[in-house]
């Protein structure tokens, strides 16, 4: 077990590649870190499994676990394997199928995640935002309601608001982790489809409103595609704060100052980009930046 020397606890919220990158950067803190993962994806292999089996979306959780594997093994190779060919298995990720199978054999989806974590020697806590299936829905500015994360991503402009369909309860471990946290991190990642869904859960919204932890928003390094790409940083922060019951974000971490924020937010400027891909966060740089914020807490 690896823990940080100050025994400070961190919660990171989001999904997909962004949350996986953040959790990987924080891996030295071991089980003092909890990743709260979005479970609303309905595209790709995950979407196909949900269409025939039901249940929560596993793709974001699998992605996070993949990025936390530090000891390559036969187990990790199997978990990351993606089928190719012309049959029904084409495009399916075996990790998604394994999580689905373990979920069917377990009492709770969280048990399935913990079994995989133990097998792959991942100490970071991975908690789905909810253990009940739900889709991300949006109301357009014209008042039309659409349901499904892939359809939200295809909107020509930002929606008027987001919601969950249906409204489901948050995982109690996620709420508990926020209550006990010293630092809460939002992002990086797709704003509408990764960062926002967990904040739409009433229990997580209340926990974030009441938390004594510092809340940090980590900016993306490149402009998003889809409707989120048309949103300003200030608008994104306002959406988060509204979903947190008006609770203010304490720190905005990014590669430069955003003039639109002026003096309304504490902005921390750091070089976070990978040397190979300027749009991808470097794990070591991200880790160092979070350490600085923790030490100042």
C-alpha atoms as a printed R data frame, in Angstrom:
    type eleno elety resid chain resno       x       y       z
1   ATOM     1    CA   UNK     A     1   0.000   0.000   0.000
2   ATOM     2    CA   UNK     A     2   1.277   3.447  -0.966
3   ATOM     3    CA   UNK     A     3   0.093   6.592   0.805
4   ATOM     4    CA   UNK     A     4   1.310  10.153   0.868
5   ATOM     5    CA   UNK     A     5   3.309  11.326   3.825
6   ATOM     6    CA   UNK     A     6   0.714  13.823   5.015
7   ATOM     7    CA   UNK     A     7  -2.131  11.304   4.756
8   ATOM     8    CA   UNK     A     8  -4.124  13.828   2.719
9   ATOM     9    CA   UNK     A     9  -7.008  12.402   0.726
10  ATOM    10    CA   UNK     A    10  -7.884  13.352  -2.832
11  ATOM    11    CA   UNK     A    11 -11.052  12.862  -4.870
12  ATOM    12    CA   UNK     A    12 -10.928  13.234  -8.656
13  ATOM    13    CA   UNK     A    13 -14.176  13.375 -10.636
14  ATOM    14    CA   UNK     A    14 -14.656  12.776 -14.355
15  ATOM    15    CA   UNK     A    15 -14.327  10.075 -16.961
16  ATOM    16    CA   UNK     A    16 -12.469   8.634 -19.892
17  ATOM    17    CA   UNK     A    17  -8.918   9.545 -20.745
18  ATOM    18    CA   UNK     A    18  -8.866  12.729 -18.643
19  ATOM    19    CA   UNK     A    19  -9.684  11.120 -15.308
20  ATOM    20    CA   UNK     A    20  -7.422   8.180 -16.111
21  ATOM    21    CA   UNK     A    21  -4.567  10.585 -16.731
22  ATOM    22    CA   UNK     A    22  -5.226  12.391 -13.449
23  ATOM    23    CA   UNK     A    23  -5.462   9.180 -11.423
24  ATOM    24    CA   UNK     A    24  -2.259   7.927 -13.028
25  ATOM    25    CA   UNK     A    25  -0.530  11.172 -12.017
26  ATOM    26    CA   UNK     A    26  -1.748  10.641  -8.435
27  ATOM    27    CA   UNK     A    27  -0.951   6.919  -8.259
28  ATOM    28    CA   UNK     A    28   1.808   7.394  -5.658
29  ATOM    29    CA   UNK     A    29  -0.896   8.415  -3.165
30  ATOM    30    CA   UNK     A    30  -2.341   4.903  -3.402
31  ATOM    31    CA   UNK     A    31  -5.637   4.329  -1.648
32  ATOM    32    CA   UNK     A    32  -5.704   7.926  -0.410
33  ATOM    33    CA   UNK     A    33  -7.080   8.737  -3.873
34  ATOM    34    CA   UNK     A    34 -10.614   8.006  -5.050
35  ATOM    35    CA   UNK     A    35 -11.697   8.415  -8.648
36  ATOM    36    CA   UNK     A    36 -15.444   8.988  -9.082
37  ATOM    37    CA   UNK     A    37 -16.187   7.802 -12.600
38  ATOM    38    CA   UNK     A    38 -18.933   8.804 -15.021
39  ATOM    39    CA   UNK     A    39 -21.183   5.882 -15.984
40  ATOM    40    CA   UNK     A    40 -23.433   7.345 -18.708
41  ATOM    41    CA   UNK     A    41 -21.545   6.456 -21.907
42  ATOM    42    CA   UNK     A    42 -23.741   4.832 -24.564
43  ATOM    43    CA   UNK     A    43 -21.305   4.645 -27.469
44  ATOM    44    CA   UNK     A    44 -18.822   2.091 -28.791
45  ATOM    45    CA   UNK     A    45 -18.305  -1.257 -27.086
46  ATOM    46    CA   UNK     A    46 -19.845   0.062 -23.863
47  ATOM    47    CA   UNK     A    47 -23.006   1.192 -25.636
48  ATOM    48    CA   UNK     A    48 -23.416  -2.151 -27.384
49  ATOM    49    CA   UNK     A    49 -23.094  -4.017 -24.076
50  ATOM    50    CA   UNK     A    50 -25.620  -1.712 -22.414
51  ATOM    51    CA   UNK     A    51 -28.048  -2.183 -25.298
52  ATOM    52    CA   UNK     A    52 -28.126  -5.963 -24.869
53  ATOM    53    CA   UNK     A    53 -27.232  -6.446 -21.193
54  ATOM    54    CA   UNK     A    54 -28.323  -3.235 -19.480
55  ATOM    55    CA   UNK     A    55 -26.337  -1.977 -16.504
56  ATOM    56    CA   UNK     A    56 -23.978   0.954 -16.065
57  ATOM    57    CA   UNK     A    57 -21.414   2.020 -18.648
58  ATOM    58    CA   UNK     A    58 -18.047   0.379 -18.020
59  ATOM    59    CA   UNK     A    59 -15.837   2.084 -20.607
60  ATOM    60    CA   UNK     A    60 -14.671   5.029 -18.501
61  ATOM    61    CA   UNK     A    61 -13.927   2.801 -15.521
62  ATOM    62    CA   UNK     A    62 -11.957   0.397 -17.711
63  ATOM    63    CA   UNK     A    63  -9.980   3.316 -19.160
64  ATOM    64    CA   UNK     A    64  -9.054   4.543 -15.675
65  ATOM    65    CA   UNK     A    65  -7.949   1.086 -14.555
66  ATOM    66    CA   UNK     A    66  -5.887   0.676 -17.742
67  ATOM    67    CA   UNK     A    67  -3.941   3.845 -16.991
68  ATOM    68    CA   UNK     A    68  -3.281   2.736 -13.404
69  ATOM    69    CA   UNK     A    69  -1.750  -0.630 -14.277
70  ATOM    70    CA   UNK     A    70   1.923  -0.400 -13.303
71  ATOM    71    CA   UNK     A    71   2.865  -4.075 -13.537
72  ATOM    72    CA   UNK     A    72   2.280  -5.551 -17.011
73  ATOM    73    CA   UNK     A    73   0.987  -9.111 -16.792
74  ATOM    74    CA   UNK     A    74  -1.080 -11.656 -18.667
75  ATOM    75    CA   UNK     A    75  -4.056 -10.305 -16.722
76  ATOM    76    CA   UNK     A    76  -3.449  -6.734 -17.856
77  ATOM    77    CA   UNK     A    77  -2.951  -7.856 -21.478
78  ATOM    78    CA   UNK     A    78  -6.278  -9.693 -21.358
79  ATOM    79    CA   UNK     A    79  -8.024  -6.741 -19.721
80  ATOM    80    CA   UNK     A    80  -6.822  -4.343 -22.432
81  ATOM    81    CA   UNK     A    81  -7.477  -6.673 -25.383
82  ATOM    82    CA   UNK     A    82  -9.816  -5.409 -28.113
83  ATOM    83    CA   UNK     A    83 -11.354  -7.864 -30.571
84  ATOM    84    CA   UNK     A    84 -10.972  -7.378 -34.330
85  ATOM    85    CA   UNK     A    85 -12.755  -9.120 -37.150
86  ATOM    86    CA   UNK     A    86 -16.103  -9.294 -38.889
87  ATOM    87    CA   UNK     A    87 -18.235 -10.910 -36.209
88  ATOM    88    CA   UNK     A    88 -20.252  -9.624 -33.258
89  ATOM    89    CA   UNK     A    89 -17.137  -9.334 -31.096
90  ATOM    90    CA   UNK     A    90 -15.473  -6.845 -33.471
91  ATOM    91    CA   UNK     A    91 -14.606  -3.661 -31.578
92  ATOM    92    CA   UNK     A    92 -15.475  -5.044 -28.156
93  ATOM    93    CA   UNK     A    93 -12.943  -4.492 -25.395
94  ATOM    94    CA   UNK     A    94 -12.445  -7.590 -23.271
95  ATOM    95    CA   UNK     A    95 -12.132  -5.442 -20.149
96  ATOM    96    CA   UNK     A    96 -15.682  -4.176 -20.669
97  ATOM    97    CA   UNK     A    97 -16.933  -7.751 -21.060
98  ATOM    98    CA   UNK     A    98 -15.022  -8.882 -17.963
99  ATOM    99    CA   UNK     A    99 -16.514  -6.089 -15.860
100 ATOM   100    CA   UNK     A   100 -19.979  -6.908 -17.182
101 ATOM   101    CA   UNK     A   101 -19.533 -10.608 -16.357
102 ATOM   102    CA   UNK     A   102 -18.204  -9.863 -12.868
103 ATOM   103    CA   UNK     A   103 -21.064  -7.431 -12.317
104 ATOM   104    CA   UNK     A   104 -23.524 -10.232 -13.153
105 ATOM   105    CA   UNK     A   105 -21.745 -12.482 -10.653
106 ATOM   106    CA   UNK     A   106 -21.525  -9.836  -7.914
107 ATOM   107    CA   UNK     A   107 -24.015  -8.186  -5.621
108 ATOM   108    CA   UNK     A   108 -22.823  -4.696  -6.579
109 ATOM   109    CA   UNK     A   109 -20.951  -3.219  -9.572
110 ATOM   110    CA   UNK     A   110 -18.379  -1.833  -7.122
111 ATOM   111    CA   UNK     A   111 -17.512  -5.414  -6.156
112 ATOM   112    CA   UNK     A   112 -16.721  -6.160  -9.809
113 ATOM   113    CA   UNK     A   113 -14.382  -3.153  -9.945
114 ATOM   114    CA   UNK     A   114 -12.624  -4.171  -6.726
115 ATOM   115    CA   UNK     A   115 -12.088  -7.724  -8.009
116 ATOM   116    CA   UNK     A   116 -10.389  -6.354 -11.142
117 ATOM   117    CA   UNK     A   117  -8.353  -3.865  -9.061
118 ATOM   118    CA   UNK     A   118  -7.091  -6.688  -6.866
119 ATOM   119    CA   UNK     A   119  -6.213  -8.825  -9.874
120 ATOM   120    CA   UNK     A   120  -4.285  -6.011 -11.554
121 ATOM   121    CA   UNK     A   121  -2.722  -4.655  -8.313
122 ATOM   122    CA   UNK     A   122  -4.357  -1.216  -8.592
123 ATOM   123    CA   UNK     A   123  -4.451   0.502  -5.178
124 ATOM   124    CA   UNK     A   124  -6.297   3.675  -6.202
125 ATOM   125    CA   UNK     A   125  -9.991   3.533  -5.318
126 ATOM   126    CA   UNK     A   126 -12.271   3.516  -8.372
127 ATOM   127    CA   UNK     A   127 -15.936   4.224  -7.624
128 ATOM   128    CA   UNK     A   128 -18.726   4.523 -10.206
129 ATOM   129    CA   UNK     A   129 -20.776   7.691  -9.755
130 ATOM   130    CA   UNK     A   130 -23.861   5.451  -9.461
131 ATOM   131    CA   UNK     A   131 -24.488   1.725  -9.522
132 ATOM   132    CA   UNK     A   132 -27.793   2.254 -11.324
133 ATOM   133    CA   UNK     A   133 -27.972   2.695 -15.115
134 ATOM   134    CA   UNK     A   134 -28.779   6.173 -16.412
135 ATOM   135    CA   UNK     A   135 -28.290   8.154 -19.590
136 ATOM   136    CA   UNK     A   136 -27.114  11.716 -19.990
137 ATOM   137    CA   UNK     A   137 -29.887  13.913 -21.376
138 ATOM   138    CA   UNK     A   138 -29.944  17.521 -22.544
139 ATOM   139    CA   UNK     A   139 -32.497  20.183 -23.236
140 ATOM   140    CA   UNK     A   140 -31.660  22.277 -26.271
141 ATOM   141    CA   UNK     A   141 -32.208  26.006 -26.394
142 ATOM   142    CA   UNK     A   142 -35.293  25.310 -28.475
143 ATOM   143    CA   UNK     A   143 -36.708  23.231 -25.619
144 ATOM   144    CA   UNK     A   144 -36.196  19.808 -27.216
145 ATOM   145    CA   UNK     A   145 -34.996  17.053 -24.853
146 ATOM   146    CA   UNK     A   146 -32.559  14.466 -26.207
147 ATOM   147    CA   UNK     A   147 -31.225  11.429 -24.368
148 ATOM   148    CA   UNK     A   148 -27.904   9.670 -24.839
149 ATOM   149    CA   UNK     A   149 -24.319  10.822 -24.431
150 ATOM   150    CA   UNK     A   150 -23.481  10.328 -28.098
151 ATOM   151    CA   UNK     A   151 -26.431  12.532 -29.127
152 ATOM   152    CA   UNK     A   152 -25.361  15.216 -26.626
153 ATOM   153    CA   UNK     A   153 -21.894  15.164 -28.190
154 ATOM   154    CA   UNK     A   154 -23.462  15.674 -31.632
155 ATOM   155    CA   UNK     A   155 -25.387  18.838 -30.706
156 ATOM   156    CA   UNK     A   156 -24.536  21.801 -32.956
157 ATOM   157    CA   UNK     A   157 -24.408  24.173 -29.963
158 ATOM   158    CA   UNK     A   158 -24.221  23.912 -26.161
159 ATOM   159    CA   UNK     A   159 -27.481  22.764 -24.560
160 ATOM   160    CA   UNK     A   160 -29.555  24.916 -22.249
161 ATOM   161    CA   UNK     A   161 -29.142  22.337 -19.494
162 ATOM   162    CA   UNK     A   162 -28.123  18.763 -18.734
163 ATOM   163    CA   UNK     A   163 -29.937  16.106 -16.712
164 ATOM   164    CA   UNK     A   164 -29.835  12.398 -15.968
165 ATOM   165    CA   UNK     A   165 -32.477  10.044 -17.342
166 ATOM   166    CA   UNK     A   166 -33.593   8.697 -14.950
167 ATOM   167    CA   UNK     A   167 -32.345  10.416 -11.795
168 ATOM   168    CA   UNK     A   168 -30.454   7.694  -9.904
169 ATOM   169    CA   UNK     A   169 -28.813   7.562  -6.461
170 ATOM   170    CA   UNK     A   170 -25.104   8.203  -6.116
171 ATOM   171    CA   UNK     A   171 -22.832   5.450  -4.854
172 ATOM   172    CA   UNK     A   172 -22.524   5.908  -1.089
173 ATOM   173    CA   UNK     A   173 -18.747   5.395  -1.262
174 ATOM   174    CA   UNK     A   174 -18.495   8.341  -3.660
175 ATOM   175    CA   UNK     A   175 -20.369  10.618  -1.260
176 ATOM   176    CA   UNK     A   176 -18.283   9.405   1.679
177 ATOM   177    CA   UNK     A   177 -15.039  10.047  -0.211
178 ATOM   178    CA   UNK     A   178 -16.073  13.646  -0.945
179 ATOM   179    CA   UNK     A   179 -17.041  14.181   2.695
180 ATOM   180    CA   UNK     A   180 -13.582  13.024   3.825
181 ATOM   181    CA   UNK     A   181 -11.531  14.704   1.096
182 ATOM   182    CA   UNK     A   182  -8.828  17.337   1.549
183 ATOM   183    CA   UNK     A   183  -8.834  18.122  -2.182
184 ATOM   184    CA   UNK     A   184 -11.473  17.622  -4.881
185 ATOM   185    CA   UNK     A   185 -10.399  17.742  -8.527
186 ATOM   186    CA   UNK     A   186 -12.740  18.281 -11.470
187 ATOM   187    CA   UNK     A   187 -11.252  17.340 -14.831
188 ATOM   188    CA   UNK     A   188  -9.513  17.344 -17.137
189 ATOM   189    CA   UNK     A   189 -11.732  15.731 -19.733
190 ATOM   190    CA   UNK     A   190 -14.793  16.196 -21.883
191 ATOM   191    CA   UNK     A   191 -16.788  18.827 -20.032
192 ATOM   192    CA   UNK     A   192 -20.383  17.906 -20.847
193 ATOM   193    CA   UNK     A   193 -20.004  14.131 -20.993
194 ATOM   194    CA   UNK     A   194 -17.263  13.349 -18.438
195 ATOM   195    CA   UNK     A   195 -17.086  16.086 -15.806
196 ATOM   196    CA   UNK     A   196 -20.731  17.141 -15.564
197 ATOM   197    CA   UNK     A   197 -22.656  13.827 -15.188
198 ATOM   198    CA   UNK     A   198 -21.492  13.031 -11.605
199 ATOM   199    CA   UNK     A   199 -22.329  16.600 -10.548
200 ATOM   200    CA   UNK     A   200 -25.935  16.036 -11.643
201 ATOM   201    CA   UNK     A   201 -26.480  13.446  -8.909
202 ATOM   202    CA   UNK     A   202 -28.263  15.139  -5.962
203 ATOM   203    CA   UNK     A   203 -26.165  13.397  -3.271
204 ATOM   204    CA   UNK     A   204 -22.875  14.322  -4.950
205 ATOM   205    CA   UNK     A   205 -24.124  17.867  -5.527
206 ATOM   206    CA   UNK     A   206 -24.924  18.227  -1.809
207 ATOM   207    CA   UNK     A   207 -21.625  16.681  -0.720
208 ATOM   208    CA   UNK     A   208 -19.670  19.098  -2.933
209 ATOM   209    CA   UNK     A   209 -21.691  22.039  -1.640
210 ATOM   210    CA   UNK     A   210 -20.816  21.107   1.943
211 ATOM   211    CA   UNK     A   211 -17.214  19.937   1.537
212 ATOM   212    CA   UNK     A   212 -14.433  21.740   3.390
213 ATOM   213    CA   UNK     A   213 -11.951  20.535   0.772
214 ATOM   214    CA   UNK     A   214 -10.450  22.830  -1.815
215 ATOM   215    CA   UNK     A   215 -12.079  22.321  -5.204
216 ATOM   216    CA   UNK     A   216  -9.740  22.522  -8.200
217 ATOM   217    CA   UNK     A   217 -10.839  22.690 -11.830
218 ATOM   218    CA   UNK     A   218  -8.172  21.352 -14.206
219 ATOM   219    CA   UNK     A   219  -8.421  22.826 -17.684
220 ATOM   220    CA   UNK     A   220  -7.992  20.913 -20.915
221 ATOM   221    CA   UNK     A   221  -4.930  21.794 -22.981
222 ATOM   222    CA   UNK     A   222  -6.733  21.738 -26.316
223 ATOM   223    CA   UNK     A   223 -10.080  22.990 -27.519
224 ATOM   224    CA   UNK     A   224 -12.840  20.416 -27.303
225 ATOM   225    CA   UNK     A   225 -14.798  19.263 -30.300
226 ATOM   226    CA   UNK     A   226 -18.573  19.194 -30.155
227 ATOM   227    CA   UNK     A   227 -20.831  21.583 -28.247
228 ATOM   228    CA   UNK     A   228 -18.449  22.020 -25.296
229 ATOM   229    CA   UNK     A   229 -15.943  23.576 -27.684
230 ATOM   230    CA   UNK     A   230 -18.269  26.569 -28.004
231 ATOM   231    CA   UNK     A   231 -18.375  27.136 -24.223
232 ATOM   232    CA   UNK     A   232 -16.076  29.608 -22.506
233 ATOM   233    CA   UNK     A   233 -14.101  28.581 -19.437
234 ATOM   234    CA   UNK     A   234 -16.144  31.006 -17.348
235 ATOM   235    CA   UNK     A   235 -19.367  29.353 -18.517
236 ATOM   236    CA   UNK     A   236 -18.022  25.900 -17.661
237 ATOM   237    CA   UNK     A   237 -17.079  27.017 -14.158
238 ATOM   238    CA   UNK     A   238 -20.536  28.537 -13.700
239 ATOM   239    CA   UNK     A   239 -22.177  25.257 -14.757
240 ATOM   240    CA   UNK     A   240 -20.073  23.347 -12.203
241 ATOM   241    CA   UNK     A   241 -20.846  25.822  -9.427
242 ATOM   242    CA   UNK     A   242 -24.558  25.774 -10.162
243 ATOM   243    CA   UNK     A   243 -24.494  21.969 -10.009
244 ATOM   244    CA   UNK     A   244 -22.650  22.174  -6.667
245 ATOM   245    CA   UNK     A   245 -25.421  24.255  -5.124
246 ATOM   246    CA   UNK     A   246 -23.549  27.513  -5.598
247 ATOM   247    CA   UNK     A   247 -20.299  26.287  -4.048
248 ATOM   248    CA   UNK     A   248 -17.402  28.245  -5.557
249 ATOM   249    CA   UNK     A   249 -14.446  26.615  -7.279
250 ATOM   250    CA   UNK     A   250 -11.300  27.571  -5.360
251 ATOM   251    CA   UNK     A   251  -8.539  27.105  -7.931
252 ATOM   252    CA   UNK     A   252  -8.373  26.902 -11.719
253 ATOM   253    CA   UNK     A   253  -5.268  25.026 -12.892
254 ATOM   254    CA   UNK     A   254  -4.206  25.573 -16.481
255 ATOM   255    CA   UNK     A   255  -1.431  26.448 -18.937
256 ATOM   256    CA   UNK     A   256  -2.129  30.201 -19.002
257 ATOM   257    CA   UNK     A   257  -4.291  32.951 -17.541
258 ATOM   258    CA   UNK     A   258  -7.825  33.299 -18.838
259 ATOM   259    CA   UNK     A   259  -8.511  37.030 -19.072
260 ATOM   260    CA   UNK     A   260 -12.269  36.519 -18.829
261 ATOM   261    CA   UNK     A   261 -11.899  35.201 -15.282
262 ATOM   262    CA   UNK     A   262 -10.075  38.366 -14.134
263 ATOM   263    CA   UNK     A   263  -9.860  38.386 -10.323
264 ATOM   264    CA   UNK     A   264 -12.916  36.202  -9.701
265 ATOM   265    CA   UNK     A   265 -10.862  32.985  -9.478
266 ATOM   266    CA   UNK     A   266  -7.447  32.000  -8.206
267 ATOM   267    CA   UNK     A   267  -5.657  30.844 -11.343
268 ATOM   268    CA   UNK     A   268  -2.581  28.633 -11.065
269 ATOM   269    CA   UNK     A   269  -0.501  28.607 -14.241
270 ATOM   270    CA   UNK     A   270   1.701  25.577 -14.909
271 ATOM   271    CA   UNK     A   271   3.269  23.926 -17.935
272 ATOM   272    CA   UNK     A   272   1.251  20.713 -18.015
273 ATOM   273    CA   UNK     A   273   1.722  19.543 -21.603
274 ATOM   274    CA   UNK     A   274   3.365  16.301 -22.637
275 ATOM   275    CA   UNK     A   275   6.487  16.740 -24.749
276 ATOM   276    CA   UNK     A   276   5.043  14.475 -27.455
277 ATOM   277    CA   UNK     A   277   1.460  15.747 -27.522
278 ATOM   278    CA   UNK     A   278   0.767  19.352 -26.545
279 ATOM   279    CA   UNK     A   279  -2.919  18.557 -25.939
280 ATOM   280    CA   UNK     A   280  -2.156  15.734 -23.483
281 ATOM   281    CA   UNK     A   281  -1.331  16.327 -19.811
282 ATOM   282    CA   UNK     A   282   2.071  15.070 -18.698
283 ATOM   283    CA   UNK     A   283   1.686  12.789 -15.678
284 ATOM   284    CA   UNK     A   284   4.770  14.047 -13.835
285 ATOM   285    CA   UNK     A   285   3.923  17.722 -14.414
286 ATOM   286    CA   UNK     A   286   0.350  17.131 -13.324
287 ATOM   287    CA   UNK     A   287   1.524  15.302 -10.196
288 ATOM   288    CA   UNK     A   288   3.912  18.115  -9.255
289 ATOM   289    CA   UNK     A   289   1.214  20.761  -9.743
290 ATOM   290    CA   UNK     A   290  -1.236  18.915  -7.482
291 ATOM   291    CA   UNK     A   291   1.510  18.459  -4.847
292 ATOM   292    CA   UNK     A   292   2.075  22.219  -4.818
293 ATOM   293    CA   UNK     A   293  -1.648  22.848  -4.328
294 ATOM   294    CA   UNK     A   294  -1.811  20.253  -1.536
295 ATOM   295    CA   UNK     A   295   1.209  21.698   0.249
296 ATOM   296    CA   UNK     A   296  -0.424  25.140   0.189
297 ATOM   297    CA   UNK     A   297  -3.664  23.782   1.683
